[in-house]
Each structure stands twice: as C-alpha cells, then as structure tokens.
PDB file of C-alpha atoms in Angstrom:
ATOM      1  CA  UNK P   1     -60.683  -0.305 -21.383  1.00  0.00           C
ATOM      2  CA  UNK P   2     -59.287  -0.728 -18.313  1.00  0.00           C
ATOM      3  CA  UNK P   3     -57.713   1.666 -16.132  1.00  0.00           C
ATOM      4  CA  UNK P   4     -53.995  -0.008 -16.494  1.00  0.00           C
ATOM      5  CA  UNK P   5     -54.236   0.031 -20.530  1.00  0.00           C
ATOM      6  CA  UNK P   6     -55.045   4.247 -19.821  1.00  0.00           C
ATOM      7  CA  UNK P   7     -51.126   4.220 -19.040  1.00  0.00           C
ATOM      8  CA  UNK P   8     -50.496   6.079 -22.172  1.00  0.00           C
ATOM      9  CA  UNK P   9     -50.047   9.490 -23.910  1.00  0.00           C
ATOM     10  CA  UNK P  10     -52.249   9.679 -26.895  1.00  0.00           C
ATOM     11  CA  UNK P  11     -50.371  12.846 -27.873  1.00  0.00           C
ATOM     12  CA  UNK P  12     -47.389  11.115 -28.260  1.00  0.00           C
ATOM     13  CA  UNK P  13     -48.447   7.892 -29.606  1.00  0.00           C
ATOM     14  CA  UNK P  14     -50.035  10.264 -32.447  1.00  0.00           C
ATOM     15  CA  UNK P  15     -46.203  12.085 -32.304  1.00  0.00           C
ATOM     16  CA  UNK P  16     -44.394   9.200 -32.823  1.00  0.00           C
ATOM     17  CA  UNK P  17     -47.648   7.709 -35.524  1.00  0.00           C
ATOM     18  CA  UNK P  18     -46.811  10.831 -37.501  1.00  0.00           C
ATOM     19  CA  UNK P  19     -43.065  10.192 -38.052  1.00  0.00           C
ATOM     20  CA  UNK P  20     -43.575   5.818 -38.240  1.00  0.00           C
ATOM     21  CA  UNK P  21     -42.347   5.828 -41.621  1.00  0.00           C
ATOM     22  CA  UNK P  22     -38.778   7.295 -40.705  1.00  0.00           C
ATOM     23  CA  UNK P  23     -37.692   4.294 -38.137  1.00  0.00           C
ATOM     24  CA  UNK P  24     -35.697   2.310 -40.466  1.00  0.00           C
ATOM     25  CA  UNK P  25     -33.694   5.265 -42.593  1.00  0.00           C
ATOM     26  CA  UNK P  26     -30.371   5.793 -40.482  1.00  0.00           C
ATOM     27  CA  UNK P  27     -30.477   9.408 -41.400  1.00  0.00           C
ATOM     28  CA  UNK P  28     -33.384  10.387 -40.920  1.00  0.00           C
ATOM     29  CA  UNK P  29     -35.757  11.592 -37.776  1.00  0.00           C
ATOM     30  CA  UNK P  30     -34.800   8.529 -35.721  1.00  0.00           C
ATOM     31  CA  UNK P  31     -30.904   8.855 -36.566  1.00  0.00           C
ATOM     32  CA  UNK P  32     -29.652   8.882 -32.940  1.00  0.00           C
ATOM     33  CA  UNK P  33     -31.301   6.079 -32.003  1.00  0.00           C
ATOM     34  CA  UNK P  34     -29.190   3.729 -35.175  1.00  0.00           C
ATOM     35  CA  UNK P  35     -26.286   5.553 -33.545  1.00  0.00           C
ATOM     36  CA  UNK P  36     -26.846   4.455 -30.038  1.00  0.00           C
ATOM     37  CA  UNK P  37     -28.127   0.720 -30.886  1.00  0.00           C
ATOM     38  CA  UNK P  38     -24.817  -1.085 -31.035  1.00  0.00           C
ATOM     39  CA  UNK P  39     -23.761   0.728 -27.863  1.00  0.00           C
ATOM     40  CA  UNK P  40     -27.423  -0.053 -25.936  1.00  0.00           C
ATOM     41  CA  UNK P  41     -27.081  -3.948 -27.550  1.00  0.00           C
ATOM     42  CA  UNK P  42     -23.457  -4.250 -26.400  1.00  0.00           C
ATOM     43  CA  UNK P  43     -23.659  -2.930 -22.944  1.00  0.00           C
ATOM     44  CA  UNK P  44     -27.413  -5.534 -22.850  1.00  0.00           C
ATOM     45  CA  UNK P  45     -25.380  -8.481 -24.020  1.00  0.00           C
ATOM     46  CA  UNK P  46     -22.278  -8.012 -21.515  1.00  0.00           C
ATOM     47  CA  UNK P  47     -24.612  -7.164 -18.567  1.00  0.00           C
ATOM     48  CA  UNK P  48     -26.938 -10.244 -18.871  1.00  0.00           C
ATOM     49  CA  UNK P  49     -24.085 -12.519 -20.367  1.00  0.00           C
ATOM     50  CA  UNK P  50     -25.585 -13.266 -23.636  1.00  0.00           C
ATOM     51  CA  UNK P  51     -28.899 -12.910 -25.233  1.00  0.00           C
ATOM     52  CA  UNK P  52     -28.474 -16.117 -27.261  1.00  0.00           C
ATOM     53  CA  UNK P  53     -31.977 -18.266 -26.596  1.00  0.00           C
ATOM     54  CA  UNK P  54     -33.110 -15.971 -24.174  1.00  0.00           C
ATOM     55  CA  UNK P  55     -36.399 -15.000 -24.527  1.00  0.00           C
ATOM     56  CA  UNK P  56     -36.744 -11.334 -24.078  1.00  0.00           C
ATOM     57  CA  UNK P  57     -39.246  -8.407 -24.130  1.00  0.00           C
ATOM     58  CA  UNK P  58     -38.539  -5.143 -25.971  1.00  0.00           C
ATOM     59  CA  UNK P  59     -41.390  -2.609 -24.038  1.00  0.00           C
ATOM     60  CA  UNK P  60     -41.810   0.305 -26.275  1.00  0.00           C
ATOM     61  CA  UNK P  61     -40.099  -1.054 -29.523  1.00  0.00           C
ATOM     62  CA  UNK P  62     -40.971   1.162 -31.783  1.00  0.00           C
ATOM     63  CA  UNK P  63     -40.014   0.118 -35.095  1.00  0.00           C
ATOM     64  CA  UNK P  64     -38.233  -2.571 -33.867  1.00  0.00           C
ATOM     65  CA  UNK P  65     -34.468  -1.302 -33.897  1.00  0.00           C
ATOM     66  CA  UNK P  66     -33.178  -3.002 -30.804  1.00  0.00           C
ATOM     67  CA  UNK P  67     -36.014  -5.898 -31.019  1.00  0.00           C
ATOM     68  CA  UNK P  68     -34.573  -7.020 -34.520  1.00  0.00           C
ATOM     69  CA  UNK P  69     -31.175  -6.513 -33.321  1.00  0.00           C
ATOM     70  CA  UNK P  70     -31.694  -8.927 -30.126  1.00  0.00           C
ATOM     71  CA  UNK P  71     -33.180 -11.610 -32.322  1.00  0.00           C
ATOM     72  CA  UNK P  72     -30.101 -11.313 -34.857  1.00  0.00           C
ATOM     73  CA  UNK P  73     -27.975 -12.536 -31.813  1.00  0.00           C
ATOM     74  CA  UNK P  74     -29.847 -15.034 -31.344  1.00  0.00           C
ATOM     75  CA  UNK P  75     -32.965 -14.100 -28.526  1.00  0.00           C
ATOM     76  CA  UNK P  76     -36.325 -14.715 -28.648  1.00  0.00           C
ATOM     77  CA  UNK P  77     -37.635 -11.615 -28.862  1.00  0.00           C
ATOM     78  CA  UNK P  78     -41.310 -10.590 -28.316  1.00  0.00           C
ATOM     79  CA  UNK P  79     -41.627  -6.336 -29.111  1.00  0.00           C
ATOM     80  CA  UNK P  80     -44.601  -4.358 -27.829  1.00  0.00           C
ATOM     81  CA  UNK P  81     -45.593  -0.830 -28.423  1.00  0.00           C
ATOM     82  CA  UNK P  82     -49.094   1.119 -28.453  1.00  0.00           C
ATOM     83  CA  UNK P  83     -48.152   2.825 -31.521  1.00  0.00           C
ATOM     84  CA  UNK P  84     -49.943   0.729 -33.875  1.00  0.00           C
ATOM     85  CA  UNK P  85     -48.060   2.645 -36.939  1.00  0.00           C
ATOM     86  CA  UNK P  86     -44.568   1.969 -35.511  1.00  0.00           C
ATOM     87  CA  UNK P  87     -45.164  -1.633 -35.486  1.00  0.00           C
ATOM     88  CA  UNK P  88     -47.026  -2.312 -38.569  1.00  0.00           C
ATOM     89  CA  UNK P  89     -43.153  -1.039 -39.944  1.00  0.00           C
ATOM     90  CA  UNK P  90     -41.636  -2.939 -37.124  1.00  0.00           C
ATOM     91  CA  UNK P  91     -43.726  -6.353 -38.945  1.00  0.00           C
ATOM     92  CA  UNK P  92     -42.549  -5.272 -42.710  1.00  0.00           C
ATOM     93  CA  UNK P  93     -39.247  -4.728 -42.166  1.00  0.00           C
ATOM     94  CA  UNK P  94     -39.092  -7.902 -40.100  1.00  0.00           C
ATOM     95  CA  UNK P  95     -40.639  -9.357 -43.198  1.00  0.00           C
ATOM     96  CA  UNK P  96     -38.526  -8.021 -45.343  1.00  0.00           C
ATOM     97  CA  UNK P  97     -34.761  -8.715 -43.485  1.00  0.00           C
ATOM     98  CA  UNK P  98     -36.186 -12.260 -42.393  1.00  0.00           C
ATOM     99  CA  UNK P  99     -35.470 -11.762 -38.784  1.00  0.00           C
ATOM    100  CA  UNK P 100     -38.362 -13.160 -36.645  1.00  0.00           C
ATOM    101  CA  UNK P 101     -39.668 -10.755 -33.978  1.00  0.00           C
ATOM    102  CA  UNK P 102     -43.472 -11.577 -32.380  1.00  0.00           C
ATOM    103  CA  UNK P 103     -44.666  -7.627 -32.330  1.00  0.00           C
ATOM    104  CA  UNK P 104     -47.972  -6.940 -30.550  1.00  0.00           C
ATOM    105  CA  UNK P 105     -49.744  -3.892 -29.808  1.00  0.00           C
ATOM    106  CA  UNK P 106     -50.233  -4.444 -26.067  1.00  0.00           C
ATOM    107  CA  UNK P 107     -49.565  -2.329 -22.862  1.00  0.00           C
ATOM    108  CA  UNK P 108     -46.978  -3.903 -20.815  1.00  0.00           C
ATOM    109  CA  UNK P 109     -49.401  -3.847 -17.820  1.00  0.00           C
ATOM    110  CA  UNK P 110     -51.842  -5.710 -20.079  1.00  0.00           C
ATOM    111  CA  UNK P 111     -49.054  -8.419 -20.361  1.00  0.00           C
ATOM    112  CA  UNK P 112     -47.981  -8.702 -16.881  1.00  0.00           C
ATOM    113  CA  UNK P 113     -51.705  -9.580 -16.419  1.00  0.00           C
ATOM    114  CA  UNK P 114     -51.598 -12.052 -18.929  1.00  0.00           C
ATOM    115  CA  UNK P 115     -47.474 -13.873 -19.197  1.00  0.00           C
ATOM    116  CA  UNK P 116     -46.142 -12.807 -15.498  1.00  0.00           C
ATOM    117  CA  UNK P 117     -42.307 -14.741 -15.160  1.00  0.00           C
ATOM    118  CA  UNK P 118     -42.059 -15.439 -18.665  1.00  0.00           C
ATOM    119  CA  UNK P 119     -39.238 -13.648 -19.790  1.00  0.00           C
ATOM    120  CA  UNK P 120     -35.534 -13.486 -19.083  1.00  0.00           C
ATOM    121  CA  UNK P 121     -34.635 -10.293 -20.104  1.00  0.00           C
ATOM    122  CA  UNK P 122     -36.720  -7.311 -19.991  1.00  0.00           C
ATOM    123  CA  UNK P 123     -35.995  -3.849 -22.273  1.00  0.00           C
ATOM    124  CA  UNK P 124     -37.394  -0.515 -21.823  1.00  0.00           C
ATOM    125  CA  UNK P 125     -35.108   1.985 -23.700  1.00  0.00           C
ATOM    126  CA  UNK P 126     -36.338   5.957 -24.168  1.00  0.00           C
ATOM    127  CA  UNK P 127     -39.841   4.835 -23.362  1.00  0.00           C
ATOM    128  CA  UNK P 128     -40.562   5.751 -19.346  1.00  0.00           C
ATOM    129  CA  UNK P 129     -40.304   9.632 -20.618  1.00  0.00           C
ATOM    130  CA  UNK P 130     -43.214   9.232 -23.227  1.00  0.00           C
ATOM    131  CA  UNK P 131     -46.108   8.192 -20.481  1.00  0.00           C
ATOM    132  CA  UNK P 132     -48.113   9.181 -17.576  1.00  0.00           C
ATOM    133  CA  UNK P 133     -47.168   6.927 -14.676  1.00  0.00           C
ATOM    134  CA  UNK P 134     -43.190   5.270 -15.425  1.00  0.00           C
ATOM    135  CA  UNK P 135     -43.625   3.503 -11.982  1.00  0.00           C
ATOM    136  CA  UNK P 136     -46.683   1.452 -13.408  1.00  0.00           C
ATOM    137  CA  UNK P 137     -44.630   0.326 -16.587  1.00  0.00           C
ATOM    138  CA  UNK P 138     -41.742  -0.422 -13.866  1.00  0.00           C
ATOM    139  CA  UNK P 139     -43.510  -2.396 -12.110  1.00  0.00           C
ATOM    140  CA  UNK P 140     -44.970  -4.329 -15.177  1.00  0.00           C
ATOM    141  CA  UNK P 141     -41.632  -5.036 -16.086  1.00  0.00           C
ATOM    142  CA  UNK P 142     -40.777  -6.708 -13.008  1.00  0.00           C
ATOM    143  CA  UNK P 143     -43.669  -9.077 -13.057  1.00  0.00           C
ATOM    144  CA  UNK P 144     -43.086  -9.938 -16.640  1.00  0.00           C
ATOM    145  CA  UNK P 145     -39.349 -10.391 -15.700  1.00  0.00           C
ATOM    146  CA  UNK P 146     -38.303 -14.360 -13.747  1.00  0.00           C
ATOM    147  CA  UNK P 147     -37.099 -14.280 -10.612  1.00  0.00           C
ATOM    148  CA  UNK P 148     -33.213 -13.947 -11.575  1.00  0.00           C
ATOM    149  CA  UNK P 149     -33.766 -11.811 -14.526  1.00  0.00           C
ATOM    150  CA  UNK P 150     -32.433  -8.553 -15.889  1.00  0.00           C
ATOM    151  CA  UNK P 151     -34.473  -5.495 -16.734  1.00  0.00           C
ATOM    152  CA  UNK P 152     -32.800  -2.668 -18.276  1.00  0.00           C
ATOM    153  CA  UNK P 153     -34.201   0.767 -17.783  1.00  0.00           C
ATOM    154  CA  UNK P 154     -32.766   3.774 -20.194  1.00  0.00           C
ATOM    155  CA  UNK P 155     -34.047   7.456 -20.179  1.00  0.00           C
ATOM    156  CA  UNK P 156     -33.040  11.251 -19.390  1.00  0.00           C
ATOM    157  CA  UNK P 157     -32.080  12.933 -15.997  1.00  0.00           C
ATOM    158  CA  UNK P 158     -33.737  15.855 -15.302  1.00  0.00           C
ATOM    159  CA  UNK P 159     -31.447  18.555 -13.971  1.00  0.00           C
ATOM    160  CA  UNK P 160     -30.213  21.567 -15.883  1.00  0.00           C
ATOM    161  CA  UNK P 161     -27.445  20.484 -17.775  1.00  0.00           C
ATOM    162  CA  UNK P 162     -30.154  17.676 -19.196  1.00  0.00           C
ATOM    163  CA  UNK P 163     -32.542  20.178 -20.193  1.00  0.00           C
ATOM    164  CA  UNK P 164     -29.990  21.970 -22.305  1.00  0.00           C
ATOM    165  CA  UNK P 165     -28.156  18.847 -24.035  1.00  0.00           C
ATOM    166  CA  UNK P 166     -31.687  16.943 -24.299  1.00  0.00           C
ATOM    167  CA  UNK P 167     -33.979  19.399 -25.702  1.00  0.00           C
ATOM    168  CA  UNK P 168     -32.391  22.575 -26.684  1.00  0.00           C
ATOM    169  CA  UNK P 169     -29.270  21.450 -28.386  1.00  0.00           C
ATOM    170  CA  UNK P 170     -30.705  17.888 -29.522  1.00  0.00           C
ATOM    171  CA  UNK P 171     -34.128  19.396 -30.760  1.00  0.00           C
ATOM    172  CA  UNK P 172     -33.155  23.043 -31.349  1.00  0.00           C
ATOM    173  CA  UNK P 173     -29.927  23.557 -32.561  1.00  0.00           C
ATOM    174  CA  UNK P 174     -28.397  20.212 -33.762  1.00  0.00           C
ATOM    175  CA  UNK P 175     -31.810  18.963 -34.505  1.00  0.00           C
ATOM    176  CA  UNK P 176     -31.318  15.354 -33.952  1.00  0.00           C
ATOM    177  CA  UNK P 177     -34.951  14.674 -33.068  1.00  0.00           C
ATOM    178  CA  UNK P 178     -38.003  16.425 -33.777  1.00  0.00           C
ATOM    179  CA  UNK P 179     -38.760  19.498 -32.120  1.00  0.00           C
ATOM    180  CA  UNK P 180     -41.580  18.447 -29.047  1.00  0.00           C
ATOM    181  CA  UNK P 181     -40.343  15.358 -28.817  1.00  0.00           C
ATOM    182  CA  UNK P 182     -39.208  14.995 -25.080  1.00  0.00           C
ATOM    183  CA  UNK P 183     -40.756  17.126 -22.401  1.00  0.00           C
ATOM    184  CA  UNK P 184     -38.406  18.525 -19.539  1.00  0.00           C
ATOM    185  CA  UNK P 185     -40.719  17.166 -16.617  1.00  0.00           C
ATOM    186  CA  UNK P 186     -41.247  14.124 -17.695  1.00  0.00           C
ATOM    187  CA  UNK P 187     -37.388  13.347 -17.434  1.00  0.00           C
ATOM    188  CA  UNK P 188     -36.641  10.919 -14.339  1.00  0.00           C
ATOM    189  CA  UNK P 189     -33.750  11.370 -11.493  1.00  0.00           C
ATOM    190  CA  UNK P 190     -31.397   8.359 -11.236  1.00  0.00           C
ATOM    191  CA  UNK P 191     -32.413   7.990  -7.721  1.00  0.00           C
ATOM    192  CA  UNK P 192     -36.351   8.125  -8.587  1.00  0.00           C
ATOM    193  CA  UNK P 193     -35.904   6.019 -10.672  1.00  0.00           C
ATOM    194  CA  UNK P 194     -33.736   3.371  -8.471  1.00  0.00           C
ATOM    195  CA  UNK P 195     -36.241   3.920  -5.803  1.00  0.00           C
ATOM    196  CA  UNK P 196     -38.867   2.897  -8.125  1.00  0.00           C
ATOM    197  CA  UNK P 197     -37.323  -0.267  -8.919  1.00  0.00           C
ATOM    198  CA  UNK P 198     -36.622  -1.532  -5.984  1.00  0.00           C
ATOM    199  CA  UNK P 199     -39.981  -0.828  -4.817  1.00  0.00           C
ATOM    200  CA  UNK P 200     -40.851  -2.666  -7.924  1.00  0.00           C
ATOM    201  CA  UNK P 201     -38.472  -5.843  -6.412  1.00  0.00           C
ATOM    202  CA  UNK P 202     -35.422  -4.843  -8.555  1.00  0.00           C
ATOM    203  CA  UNK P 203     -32.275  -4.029  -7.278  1.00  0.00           C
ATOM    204  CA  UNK P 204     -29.511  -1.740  -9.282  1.00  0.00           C
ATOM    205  CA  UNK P 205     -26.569  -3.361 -10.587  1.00  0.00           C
ATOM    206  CA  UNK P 206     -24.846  -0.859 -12.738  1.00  0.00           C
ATOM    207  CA  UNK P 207     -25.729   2.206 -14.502  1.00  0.00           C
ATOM    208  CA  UNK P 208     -24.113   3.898 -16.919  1.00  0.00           C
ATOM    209  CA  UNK P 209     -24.108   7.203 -18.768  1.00  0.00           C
ATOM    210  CA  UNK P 210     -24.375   7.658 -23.263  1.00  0.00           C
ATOM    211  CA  UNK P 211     -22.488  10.538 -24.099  1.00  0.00           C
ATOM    212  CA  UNK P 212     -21.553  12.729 -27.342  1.00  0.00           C
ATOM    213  CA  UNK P 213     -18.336  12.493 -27.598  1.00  0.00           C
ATOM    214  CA  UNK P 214     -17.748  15.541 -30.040  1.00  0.00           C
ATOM    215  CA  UNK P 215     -14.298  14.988 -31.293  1.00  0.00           C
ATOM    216  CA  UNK P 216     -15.159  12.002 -32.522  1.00  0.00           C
ATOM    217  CA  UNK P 217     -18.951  12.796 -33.660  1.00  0.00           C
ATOM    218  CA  UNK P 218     -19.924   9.658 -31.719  1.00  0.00           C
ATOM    219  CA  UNK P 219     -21.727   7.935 -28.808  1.00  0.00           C
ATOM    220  CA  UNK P 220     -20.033   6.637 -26.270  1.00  0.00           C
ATOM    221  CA  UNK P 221     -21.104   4.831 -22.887  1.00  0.00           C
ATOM    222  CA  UNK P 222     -19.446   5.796 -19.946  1.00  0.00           C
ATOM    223  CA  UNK P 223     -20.047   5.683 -15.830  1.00  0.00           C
ATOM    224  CA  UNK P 224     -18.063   8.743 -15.476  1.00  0.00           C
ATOM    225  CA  UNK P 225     -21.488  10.470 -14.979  1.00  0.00           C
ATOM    226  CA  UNK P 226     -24.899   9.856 -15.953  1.00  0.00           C
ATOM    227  CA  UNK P 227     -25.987  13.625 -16.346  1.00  0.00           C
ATOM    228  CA  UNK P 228     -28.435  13.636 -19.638  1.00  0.00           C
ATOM    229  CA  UNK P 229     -28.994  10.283 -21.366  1.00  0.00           C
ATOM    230  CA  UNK P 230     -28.447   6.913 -18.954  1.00  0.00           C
ATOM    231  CA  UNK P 231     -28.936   3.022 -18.767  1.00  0.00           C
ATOM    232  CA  UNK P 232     -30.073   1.295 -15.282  1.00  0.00           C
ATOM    233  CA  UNK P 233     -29.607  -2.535 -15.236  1.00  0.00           C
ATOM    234  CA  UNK P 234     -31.595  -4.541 -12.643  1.00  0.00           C
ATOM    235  CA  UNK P 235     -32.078  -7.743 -11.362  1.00  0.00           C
ATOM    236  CA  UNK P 236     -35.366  -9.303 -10.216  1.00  0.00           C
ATOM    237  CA  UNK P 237     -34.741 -10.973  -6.626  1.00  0.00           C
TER     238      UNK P 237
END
C-alpha cells in the first residue's frame, strides 16, 4: 500500500461500515443528509450550469445519495468511497432504481494517479472532516478536475458556535447523526480551506452557508454567513 492510499481513517470507515445499511431510509441515521441533497444538487447544478452529460466525480459517496441524484439529471457520474460497505448499498440500490452510477472503492489520490483531467465536475461533500490530511484529497481533486472545471468543497467551520450546532445539538440533543460522528478538530476554517485550494490551483468562486431554519424545520442555503455547515465552489485555472 502506498503511502497516498494511507489517507484514511480506519476508525471511521469502520463508523460509517457499521451504520451502511441506513443510507437509503430518509429517516433514519443518515436523515440530514436526504434533507440537504436537493439543496447541495441545486446550488451544484446552478454553479456549474448544468450537470447534463457532464462527467463528474462524487469523492466520498457514500451510499450514493448525491451520485444517483447527479446521474438522474443527466451526468455521468463515477462515485468513490473507501467504505467498501457503503458502496456495495450504493451498487444495489443503483440496481434496484436503474440509475447507472460506476462506484469504485478507490482513494481519490489513487485516481488522480491513474485518470488526471478527466472529469468536469468534481464533488466532495461532508468528506474532508472524516480523514487525516484534507489538503491531500484537495489536491487530488484538482488533478482529477480539467482545466476549466468546478470542484465543490462542503464541510464544517470550526469556531465555537460550530462546535455547539455541529456536535452537541446535532449529535446530543436533536440527535440527527450518531453520537461520535464528527470530531471538533477535524472541522476546517473557510480561509484554510480557500488557502488550500488555491495552493491546490483552484480559485474560490462562491461559498455559501446550509442553515436550520427552525420555523420552518428546514434547510436552507444562504451566504449570509457560513458559521457551521458550508459549500466552497472552485474553478481549476
């Protein structure tokens, strides 16, 4: 094994293993992330004006919520993950909705090695928090990405007011994920994470913020702040 595929967690591949069979049921463990798709597939499709036979890579798919999503509208869509469990439910349920998604169990720096420039659009939603080195799977994702090409970066600030609304009140009291999944110091800064990408050879577009709206008992995107949750788009040079 080489030292680039050692770019992962084994504690929370085994985390995330455990709870595979819960990816597809819209109330259960992975609830907030079926509330959040249409908003994260909306604010892809406007950003990178259309998805339709683009060929795009979902890094960290999981069990293939936004991957199958993307290919509905039309992309190609190629999903990888290290979580072998999460994508042998990724494959059935592509199976069994008939929506054509090439999963692999790869590490994106593996792929960068192997299809640098092939893709047009690049995803890495709620992943960056989950392993050692983010700035390695950054700068995967730009080689991966062509010249021209978006790459859209979501994950958690890490200040105070993320800490509370991320882990406490998401894990603790509302209990919208399991308890252990995020840890506090893996959350990234905006600005580490900008700086990261442009040493990468991405520059910022836009970023916006996914907020609770509570009245409502819904997720909303907004750039009014990006305080807890937040989506960076980019754009290879």
């Amino acid at each position: 094994m080489t030292e680039k595929q050692l770019n992962v967690d084994q504690s929370e591949i085994d985390k995330f293993s455990e709870i595979a069979a819960h990816w597809w049921d819209p109330e259960g463990q992975f609830k907030p992330l079926h509330a959040i798709n249409p908003l994260r597939l909306s604010y892809i499709e406007t950003q990178a004006e259309g998805v339709f036979g683009k060929r795009i890579l979902d890094v960290g798919c999981g069990g293939g919520i936004l991957a199958e999503s993307l290919a509905v509208r039309g992309a190609e869509v190629t999903g990888i993950d290290m979580a072998s469990a999460s994508l042998e439910i990724a494959q059935l349920h592509s199976l069994e909705t008939g929506v054509k998604v090439d999963y692999q169990c790869i590490s994106v720096e593996s792929l960068a090695d192997e299809q640098p420039g092939s893709f047009d659009i690049v995803t890495c939603m709620e992943m960056l928090e989950h392993v050692p080195d983010p700035e390695s799977v950054i700068h995967a994702c730009a080689r991966l990405v062509k010249p021209g090409g978006k790459v859209f970066f979501s994950t958690l600030n890490r200040n105070l007011k993320s800490y509370l609304m991320g882990i406490v009140a998401a894990e603790y009291m509302l209990q919208w994920v399991p308890k252990g999944t995020h840890q506090y110091q893996r959350f990234i800064k905006p600005s580490e994470l900008i700086r990261m990408a442009d040493q990468a050879g991405l520059f910022t577009r836009s970023a916006t913020g996914l907020h609770f709206d509570p009245f409502n008992q819904a997720f909303v995107l907004s750039d009014r702040n990006v305080d807890v949750n937040y989506i960076l788009q980019c754009e290879k040079s």
